[in-house]
Amino acid sequence: MKLKLIVKLGELILGKAYSEDEPRADMYLPIRLLSFALVLFVGGIAVGVYAVIALSIAAAVAAAACLILGILALLCWKNQSIRMLSDDSFEYTTFLGNKREYRFSDITGLKRSSDSMTLFVGSGKVHIETCAILTDKLVERIDRELDRIA
């Protein structure tokens, strides 16, 4: 319960609060990634305080690593998404916030690995984490294109 309060506070600080019932995009990363980012921030700050008190270089390095990983996790959660613009096109946003529009008809393949999938679209690639939440509409549309090229 307390963790959900922290997550909601984080969402309010970061901008728009999202309902768990209404998807924020057709593909987005789950709220547990935001929770993980917050844990990394808190851990990084705690280890950083310890590093200053104990004058420990190893603790300072660990604190910096936790904070950097927390920033990367936060960026992934906040930015990485796919929004269907129509039945023919979609917009992919990378974890750095770069947006690119693609057409479903440009899909040339899908490569699955243990932690993610890469959707090849024209000359570009769309990275989809295994933990990502996809709407049925997006999955059906991608499947239709993959069936077409198979």
JSON list of N, CA and C in Angstrom, two decimals, residues 17-76:
[
{"chain": "A", "resi": 17, "resn": "ALA", "atom": "N", "xyz": [-0.96, 11.80, -14.09]},
{"chain": "A", "resi": 17, "resn": "ALA", "atom": "CA", "xyz": [-1.21, 10.56, -13.35]},
{"chain": "A", "resi": 17, "resn": "ALA", "atom": "C", "xyz": [-2.03, 9.65, -14.25]},
{"chain": "A", "resi": 18, "resn": "TYR", "atom": "N", "xyz": [-1.68, 8.38, -14.27]},
{"chain": "A", "resi": 18, "resn": "TYR", "atom": "CA", "xyz": [-2.32, 7.42, -15.16]},
{"chain": "A", "resi": 18, "resn": "TYR", "atom": "C", "xyz": [-3.18, 6.46, -14.36]},
{"chain": "A", "resi": 19, "resn": "SER", "atom": "N", "xyz": [-4.31, 6.13, -14.92]},
{"chain": "A", "resi": 19, "resn": "SER", "atom": "CA", "xyz": [-5.19, 5.14, -14.32]},
{"chain": "A", "resi": 19, "resn": "SER", "atom": "C", "xyz": [-4.75, 3.76, -14.77]},
{"chain": "A", "resi": 20, "resn": "GLU", "atom": "N", "xyz": [-4.83, 2.78, -13.87]},
{"chain": "A", "resi": 20, "resn": "GLU", "atom": "CA", "xyz": [-4.47, 1.42, -14.24]},
{"chain": "A", "resi": 20, "resn": "GLU", "atom": "C", "xyz": [-5.53, 0.80, -15.16]},
{"chain": "A", "resi": 21, "resn": "ASP", "atom": "N", "xyz": [-6.73, 1.38, -15.19]},
{"chain": "A", "resi": 21, "resn": "ASP", "atom": "CA", "xyz": [-7.81, 0.85, -16.02]},
{"chain": "A", "resi": 21, "resn": "ASP", "atom": "C", "xyz": [-7.73, 1.34, -17.46]},
{"chain": "A", "resi": 22, "resn": "GLU", "atom": "N", "xyz": [-7.12, 2.50, -17.67]},
{"chain": "A", "resi": 22, "resn": "GLU", "atom": "CA", "xyz": [-7.04, 3.09, -19.00]},
{"chain": "A", "resi": 22, "resn": "GLU", "atom": "C", "xyz": [-5.58, 3.15, -19.45]},
{"chain": "A", "resi": 23, "resn": "PRO", "atom": "N", "xyz": [-5.23, 2.45, -20.52]},
{"chain": "A", "resi": 23, "resn": "PRO", "atom": "CA", "xyz": [-3.83, 2.46, -20.95]},
{"chain": "A", "resi": 23, "resn": "PRO", "atom": "C", "xyz": [-3.39, 3.85, -21.42]},
{"chain": "A", "resi": 24, "resn": "ARG", "atom": "N", "xyz": [-2.15, 4.19, -21.12]},
{"chain": "A", "resi": 24, "resn": "ARG", "atom": "CA", "xyz": [-1.63, 5.51, -21.52]},
{"chain": "A", "resi": 24, "resn": "ARG", "atom": "C", "xyz": [-1.11, 5.50, -22.94]},
{"chain": "A", "resi": 25, "resn": "ALA", "atom": "N", "xyz": [-0.94, 4.30, -23.51]},
{"chain": "A", "resi": 25, "resn": "ALA", "atom": "CA", "xyz": [-0.51, 4.14, -24.90]},
{"chain": "A", "resi": 25, "resn": "ALA", "atom": "C", "xyz": [-0.87, 2.72, -25.32]},
{"chain": "A", "resi": 26, "resn": "ASP", "atom": "N", "xyz": [-0.61, 2.39, -26.58]},
{"chain": "A", "resi": 26, "resn": "ASP", "atom": "CA", "xyz": [-0.88, 1.04, -27.05]},
{"chain": "A", "resi": 26, "resn": "ASP", "atom": "C", "xyz": [0.23, 0.07, -26.65]},
{"chain": "A", "resi": 27, "resn": "MET", "atom": "N", "xyz": [1.41, 0.60, -26.33]},
{"chain": "A", "resi": 27, "resn": "MET", "atom": "CA", "xyz": [2.48, -0.18, -25.72]},
{"chain": "A", "resi": 27, "resn": "MET", "atom": "C", "xyz": [3.17, 0.74, -24.74]},
{"chain": "A", "resi": 28, "resn": "TYR", "atom": "N", "xyz": [3.28, 0.30, -23.51]},
{"chain": "A", "resi": 28, "resn": "TYR", "atom": "CA", "xyz": [3.95, 1.10, -22.48]},
{"chain": "A", "resi": 28, "resn": "TYR", "atom": "C", "xyz": [4.55, 0.16, -21.45]},
{"chain": "A", "resi": 29, "resn": "LEU", "atom": "N", "xyz": [5.43, 0.70, -20.64]},
{"chain": "A", "resi": 29, "resn": "LEU", "atom": "CA", "xyz": [6.08, -0.10, -19.61]},
{"chain": "A", "resi": 29, "resn": "LEU", "atom": "C", "xyz": [5.28, -0.02, -18.32]},
{"chain": "A", "resi": 30, "resn": "PRO", "atom": "N", "xyz": [5.24, -1.11, -17.57]},
{"chain": "A", "resi": 30, "resn": "PRO", "atom": "CA", "xyz": [4.40, -1.17, -16.38]},
{"chain": "A", "resi": 30, "resn": "PRO", "atom": "C", "xyz": [4.90, -0.25, -15.25]},
{"chain": "A", "resi": 31, "resn": "ILE", "atom": "N", "xyz": [4.00, 0.03, -14.35]},
{"chain": "A", "resi": 31, "resn": "ILE", "atom": "CA", "xyz": [4.29, 0.93, -13.25]},
{"chain": "A", "resi": 31, "resn": "ILE", "atom": "C", "xyz": [5.35, 0.36, -12.30]},
{"chain": "A", "resi": 32, "resn": "ARG", "atom": "N", "xyz": [5.56, -0.95, -12.34]},
{"chain": "A", "resi": 32, "resn": "ARG", "atom": "CA", "xyz": [6.60, -1.52, -11.48]},
{"chain": "A", "resi": 32, "resn": "ARG", "atom": "C", "xyz": [7.98, -1.04, -11.87]},
{"chain": "A", "resi": 33, "resn": "LEU", "atom": "N", "xyz": [8.16, -0.60, -13.13]},
{"chain": "A", "resi": 33, "resn": "LEU", "atom": "CA", "xyz": [9.45, -0.04, -13.53]},
{"chain": "A", "resi": 33, "resn": "LEU", "atom": "C", "xyz": [9.65, 1.32, -12.86]},
{"chain": "A", "resi": 34, "resn": "LEU", "atom": "N", "xyz": [8.60, 2.10, -12.70]},
{"chain": "A", "resi": 34, "resn": "LEU", "atom": "CA", "xyz": [8.68, 3.35, -11.96]},
{"chain": "A", "resi": 34, "resn": "LEU", "atom": "C", "xyz": [9.03, 3.06, -10.51]},
{"chain": "A", "resi": 35, "resn": "SER", "atom": "N", "xyz": [8.42, 2.05, -9.93]},
{"chain": "A", "resi": 35, "resn": "SER", "atom": "CA", "xyz": [8.72, 1.67, -8.55]},
{"chain": "A", "resi": 35, "resn": "SER", "atom": "C", "xyz": [10.19, 1.28, -8.42]},
{"chain": "A", "resi": 36, "resn": "PHE", "atom": "N", "xyz": [10.69, 0.53, -9.39]},
{"chain": "A", "resi": 36, "resn": "PHE", "atom": "CA", "xyz": [12.09, 0.12, -9.39]},
{"chain": "A", "resi": 36, "resn": "PHE", "atom": "C", "xyz": [13.00, 1.35, -9.47]},
{"chain": "A", "resi": 37, "resn": "ALA", "atom": "N", "xyz": [12.64, 2.31, -10.31]},
{"chain": "A", "resi": 37, "resn": "ALA", "atom": "CA", "xyz": [13.42, 3.54, -10.43]},
{"chain": "A", "resi": 37, "resn": "ALA", "atom": "C", "xyz": [13.46, 4.30, -9.10]},
{"chain": "A", "resi": 38, "resn": "LEU", "atom": "N", "xyz": [12.31, 4.38, -8.44]},
{"chain": "A", "resi": 38, "resn": "LEU", "atom": "CA", "xyz": [12.26, 5.08, -7.15]},
{"chain": "A", "resi": 38, "resn": "LEU", "atom": "C", "xyz": [13.10, 4.36, -6.10]},
{"chain": "A", "resi": 39, "resn": "VAL", "atom": "N", "xyz": [13.07, 3.03, -6.09]},
{"chain": "A", "resi": 39, "resn": "VAL", "atom": "CA", "xyz": [13.90, 2.26, -5.16]},
{"chain": "A", "resi": 39, "resn": "VAL", "atom": "C", "xyz": [15.38, 2.52, -5.44]},
{"chain": "A", "resi": 40, "resn": "LEU", "atom": "N", "xyz": [15.76, 2.56, -6.72]},
{"chain": "A", "resi": 40, "resn": "LEU", "atom": "CA", "xyz": [17.15, 2.85, -7.06]},
{"chain": "A", "resi": 40, "resn": "LEU", "atom": "C", "xyz": [17.56, 4.25, -6.61]},
{"chain": "A", "resi": 41, "resn": "PHE", "atom": "N", "xyz": [16.67, 5.24, -6.77]},
{"chain": "A", "resi": 41, "resn": "PHE", "atom": "CA", "xyz": [16.96, 6.60, -6.30]},
{"chain": "A", "resi": 41, "resn": "PHE", "atom": "C", "xyz": [17.18, 6.63, -4.80]},
{"chain": "A", "resi": 42, "resn": "VAL", "atom": "N", "xyz": [16.26, 6.04, -4.06]},
{"chain": "A", "resi": 42, "resn": "VAL", "atom": "CA", "xyz": [16.36, 6.03, -2.60]},
{"chain": "A", "resi": 42, "resn": "VAL", "atom": "C", "xyz": [17.62, 5.29, -2.16]},
{"chain": "A", "resi": 43, "resn": "GLY", "atom": "N", "xyz": [17.88, 4.13, -2.78]},
{"chain": "A", "resi": 43, "resn": "GLY", "atom": "CA", "xyz": [19.09, 3.38, -2.47]},
{"chain": "A", "resi": 43, "resn": "GLY", "atom": "C", "xyz": [20.35, 4.15, -2.80]},
{"chain": "A", "resi": 44, "resn": "GLY", "atom": "N", "xyz": [20.35, 4.82, -3.94]},
{"chain": "A", "resi": 44, "resn": "GLY", "atom": "CA", "xyz": [21.51, 5.62, -4.34]},
{"chain": "A", "resi": 44, "resn": "GLY", "atom": "C", "xyz": [21.76, 6.77, -3.39]},
{"chain": "A", "resi": 45, "resn": "ILE", "atom": "N", "xyz": [20.70, 7.41, -2.93]},
{"chain": "A", "resi": 45, "resn": "ILE", "atom": "CA", "xyz": [20.86, 8.51, -1.96]},
{"chain": "A", "resi": 45, "resn": "ILE", "atom": "C", "xyz": [21.37, 7.97, -0.63]},
{"chain": "A", "resi": 46, "resn": "ALA", "atom": "N", "xyz": [20.80, 6.86, -0.17]},
{"chain": "A", "resi": 46, "resn": "ALA", "atom": "CA", "xyz": [21.25, 6.28, 1.10]},
{"chain": "A", "resi": 46, "resn": "ALA", "atom": "C", "xyz": [22.71, 5.85, 1.03]},
{"chain": "A", "resi": 47, "resn": "VAL", "atom": "N", "xyz": [23.10, 5.19, -0.03]},
{"chain": "A", "resi": 47, "resn": "VAL", "atom": "CA", "xyz": [24.50, 4.76, -0.18]},
{"chain": "A", "resi": 47, "resn": "VAL", "atom": "C", "xyz": [25.40, 5.98, -0.35]},
{"chain": "A", "resi": 48, "resn": "GLY", "atom": "N", "xyz": [24.90, 7.02, -1.01]},
{"chain": "A", "resi": 48, "resn": "GLY", "atom": "CA", "xyz": [25.68, 8.25, -1.16]},
{"chain": "A", "resi": 48, "resn": "GLY", "atom": "C", "xyz": [25.94, 8.93, 0.18]},
{"chain": "A", "resi": 49, "resn": "VAL", "atom": "N", "xyz": [24.93, 8.95, 1.03]},
{"chain": "A", "resi": 49, "resn": "VAL", "atom": "CA", "xyz": [25.11, 9.52, 2.38]},
{"chain": "A", "resi": 49, "resn": "VAL", "atom": "C", "xyz": [26.14, 8.69, 3.15]},
{"chain": "A", "resi": 50, "resn": "TYR", "atom": "N", "xyz": [26.03, 7.37, 3.04]},
{"chain": "A", "resi": 50, "resn": "TYR", "atom": "CA", "xyz": [27.01, 6.50, 3.69]},
{"chain": "A", "resi": 50, "resn": "TYR", "atom": "C", "xyz": [28.41, 6.76, 3.15]},
{"chain": "A", "resi": 51, "resn": "ALA", "atom": "N", "xyz": [28.53, 6.96, 1.84]},
{"chain": "A", "resi": 51, "resn": "ALA", "atom": "CA", "xyz": [29.84, 7.20, 1.22]},
{"chain": "A", "resi": 51, "resn": "ALA", "atom": "C", "xyz": [30.47, 8.47, 1.77]},
{"chain": "A", "resi": 52, "resn": "VAL", "atom": "N", "xyz": [29.66, 9.48, 1.99]},
{"chain": "A", "resi": 52, "resn": "VAL", "atom": "CA", "xyz": [30.19, 10.75, 2.53]},
{"chain": "A", "resi": 52, "resn": "VAL", "atom": "C", "xyz": [30.61, 10.57, 3.99]},
{"chain": "A", "resi": 53, "resn": "ILE", "atom": "N", "xyz": [29.77, 9.89, 4.77]},
{"chain": "A", "resi": 53, "resn": "ILE", "atom": "CA", "xyz": [30.07, 9.69, 6.19]},
{"chain": "A", "resi": 53, "resn": "ILE", "atom": "C", "xyz": [31.29, 8.80, 6.37]},
{"chain": "A", "resi": 54, "resn": "ALA", "atom": "N", "xyz": [31.37, 7.70, 5.63]},
{"chain": "A", "resi": 54, "resn": "ALA", "atom": "CA", "xyz": [32.45, 6.73, 5.79]},
{"chain": "A", "resi": 54, "resn": "ALA", "atom": "C", "xyz": [33.65, 7.02, 4.88]},
{"chain": "A", "resi": 55, "resn": "LEU", "atom": "N", "xyz": [33.54, 8.04, 4.04]},
{"chain": "A", "resi": 55, "resn": "LEU", "atom": "CA", "xyz": [34.59, 8.37, 3.07]},
{"chain": "A", "resi": 55, "resn": "LEU", "atom": "C", "xyz": [34.99, 7.15, 2.25]},
{"chain": "A", "resi": 56, "resn": "SER", "atom": "N", "xyz": [33.98, 6.48, 1.71]},
{"chain": "A", "resi": 56, "resn": "SER", "atom": "CA", "xyz": [34.20, 5.25, 0.95]},
{"chain": "A", "resi": 56, "resn": "SER", "atom": "C", "xyz": [34.03, 5.51, -0.54]},
{"chain": "A", "resi": 57, "resn": "ILE", "atom": "N", "xyz": [35.08, 5.25, -1.27]},
{"chain": "A", "resi": 57, "resn": "ILE", "atom": "CA", "xyz": [35.04, 5.42, -2.73]},
{"chain": "A", "resi": 57, "resn": "ILE", "atom": "C", "xyz": [34.13, 4.36, -3.36]},
{"chain": "A", "resi": 58, "resn": "ALA", "atom": "N", "xyz": [34.19, 3.13, -2.85]},
{"chain": "A", "resi": 58, "resn": "ALA", "atom": "CA", "xyz": [33.36, 2.05, -3.38]},
{"chain": "A", "resi": 58, "resn": "ALA", "atom": "C", "xyz": [31.87, 2.37, -3.20]},
{"chain": "A", "resi": 59, "resn": "ALA", "atom": "N", "xyz": [31.53, 2.92, -2.05]},
{"chain": "A", "resi": 59, "resn": "ALA", "atom": "CA", "xyz": [30.13, 3.29, -1.80]},
{"chain": "A", "resi": 59, "resn": "ALA", "atom": "C", "xyz": [29.72, 4.45, -2.71]},
{"chain": "A", "resi": 60, "resn": "ALA", "atom": "N", "xyz": [30.63, 5.38, -2.98]},
{"chain": "A", "resi": 60, "resn": "ALA", "atom": "CA", "xyz": [30.34, 6.50, -3.87]},
{"chain": "A", "resi": 60, "resn": "ALA", "atom": "C", "xyz": [30.08, 6.00, -5.29]},
{"chain": "A", "resi": 61, "resn": "VAL", "atom": "N", "xyz": [30.87, 5.03, -5.73]},
{"chain": "A", "resi": 61, "resn": "VAL", "atom": "CA", "xyz": [30.68, 4.44, -7.06]},
{"chain": "A", "resi": 61, "resn": "VAL", "atom": "C", "xyz": [29.33, 3.71, -7.11]},
{"chain": "A", "resi": 62, "resn": "ALA", "atom": "N", "xyz": [29.02, 2.96, -6.05]},
{"chain": "A", "resi": 62, "resn": "ALA", "atom": "CA", "xyz": [27.75, 2.25, -6.00]},
{"chain": "A", "resi": 62, "resn": "ALA", "atom": "C", "xyz": [26.58, 3.22, -6.01]},
{"chain": "A", "resi": 63, "resn": "ALA", "atom": "N", "xyz": [26.71, 4.34, -5.28]},
{"chain": "A", "resi": 63, "resn": "ALA", "atom": "CA", "xyz": [25.65, 5.35, -5.25]},
{"chain": "A", "resi": 63, "resn": "ALA", "atom": "C", "xyz": [25.44, 5.96, -6.63]},
{"chain": "A", "resi": 64, "resn": "ALA", "atom": "N", "xyz": [26.55, 6.27, -7.31]},
{"chain": "A", "resi": 64, "resn": "ALA", "atom": "CA", "xyz": [26.44, 6.83, -8.66]},
{"chain": "A", "resi": 64, "resn": "ALA", "atom": "C", "xyz": [25.79, 5.84, -9.62]},
{"chain": "A", "resi": 65, "resn": "ALA", "atom": "N", "xyz": [26.16, 4.56, -9.50]},
{"chain": "A", "resi": 65, "resn": "ALA", "atom": "CA", "xyz": [25.57, 3.53, -10.36]},
{"chain": "A", "resi": 65, "resn": "ALA", "atom": "C", "xyz": [24.07, 3.41, -10.11]},
{"chain": "A", "resi": 66, "resn": "CYS", "atom": "N", "xyz": [23.66, 3.42, -8.85]},
{"chain": "A", "resi": 66, "resn": "CYS", "atom": "CA", "xyz": [22.23, 3.32, -8.52]},
{"chain": "A", "resi": 66, "resn": "CYS", "atom": "C", "xyz": [21.46, 4.51, -9.08]},
{"chain": "A", "resi": 67, "resn": "LEU", "atom": "N", "xyz": [22.03, 5.71, -8.94]},
{"chain": "A", "resi": 67, "resn": "LEU", "atom": "CA", "xyz": [21.34, 6.90, -9.44]},
{"chain": "A", "resi": 67, "resn": "LEU", "atom": "C", "xyz": [21.25, 6.90, -10.96]},
{"chain": "A", "resi": 68, "resn": "ILE", "atom": "N", "xyz": [22.30, 6.48, -11.64]},
{"chain": "A", "resi": 68, "resn": "ILE", "atom": "CA", "xyz": [22.28, 6.41, -13.11]},
{"chain": "A", "resi": 68, "resn": "ILE", "atom": "C", "xyz": [21.26, 5.38, -13.58]},
{"chain": "A", "resi": 69, "resn": "LEU", "atom": "N", "xyz": [21.27, 4.20, -12.96]},
{"chain": "A", "resi": 69, "resn": "LEU", "atom": "CA", "xyz": [20.28, 3.17, -13.33]},
{"chain": "A", "resi": 69, "resn": "LEU", "atom": "C", "xyz": [18.86, 3.64, -13.02]},
{"chain": "A", "resi": 70, "resn": "GLY", "atom": "N", "xyz": [18.69, 4.36, -11.93]},
{"chain": "A", "resi": 70, "resn": "GLY", "atom": "CA", "xyz": [17.37, 4.91, -11.60]},
{"chain": "A", "resi": 70, "resn": "GLY", "atom": "C", "xyz": [16.90, 5.90, -12.65]},
{"chain": "A", "resi": 71, "resn": "ILE", "atom": "N", "xyz": [17.80, 6.75, -13.12]},
{"chain": "A", "resi": 71, "resn": "ILE", "atom": "CA", "xyz": [17.44, 7.71, -14.18]},
{"chain": "A", "resi": 71, "resn": "ILE", "atom": "C", "xyz": [17.06, 6.99, -15.46]},
{"chain": "A", "resi": 72, "resn": "LEU", "atom": "N", "xyz": [17.85, 5.96, -15.83]},
{"chain": "A", "resi": 72, "resn": "LEU", "atom": "CA", "xyz": [17.54, 5.21, -17.04]},
{"chain": "A", "resi": 72, "resn": "LEU", "atom": "C", "xyz": [16.21, 4.48, -16.93]},
{"chain": "A", "resi": 73, "resn": "ALA", "atom": "N", "xyz": [15.93, 3.88, -15.78]},
{"chain": "A", "resi": 73, "resn": "ALA", "atom": "CA", "xyz": [14.66, 3.19, -15.57]},
{"chain": "A", "resi": 73, "resn": "ALA", "atom": "C", "xyz": [13.49, 4.17, -15.63]},
{"chain": "A", "resi": 74, "resn": "LEU", "atom": "N", "xyz": [13.68, 5.35, -15.06]},
{"chain": "A", "resi": 74, "resn": "LEU", "atom": "CA", "xyz": [12.63, 6.38, -15.09]},
{"chain": "A", "resi": 74, "resn": "LEU", "atom": "C", "xyz": [12.37, 6.84, -16.52]},
{"chain": "A", "resi": 75, "resn": "LEU", "atom": "N", "xyz": [13.44, 7.07, -17.28]},
{"chain": "A", "resi": 75, "resn": "LEU", "atom": "CA", "xyz": [13.28, 7.48, -18.67]},
{"chain": "A", "resi": 75, "resn": "LEU", "atom": "C", "xyz": [12.56, 6.42, -19.49]},
{"chain": "A", "resi": 76, "resn": "CYS", "atom": "N", "xyz": [12.93, 5.16, -19.27]},
{"chain": "A", "resi": 76, "resn": "CYS", "atom": "CA", "xyz": [12.25, 4.06, -19.99]},
{"chain": "A", "resi": 76, "resn": "CYS", "atom": "C", "xyz": [10.77, 4.05, -19.65]}
]
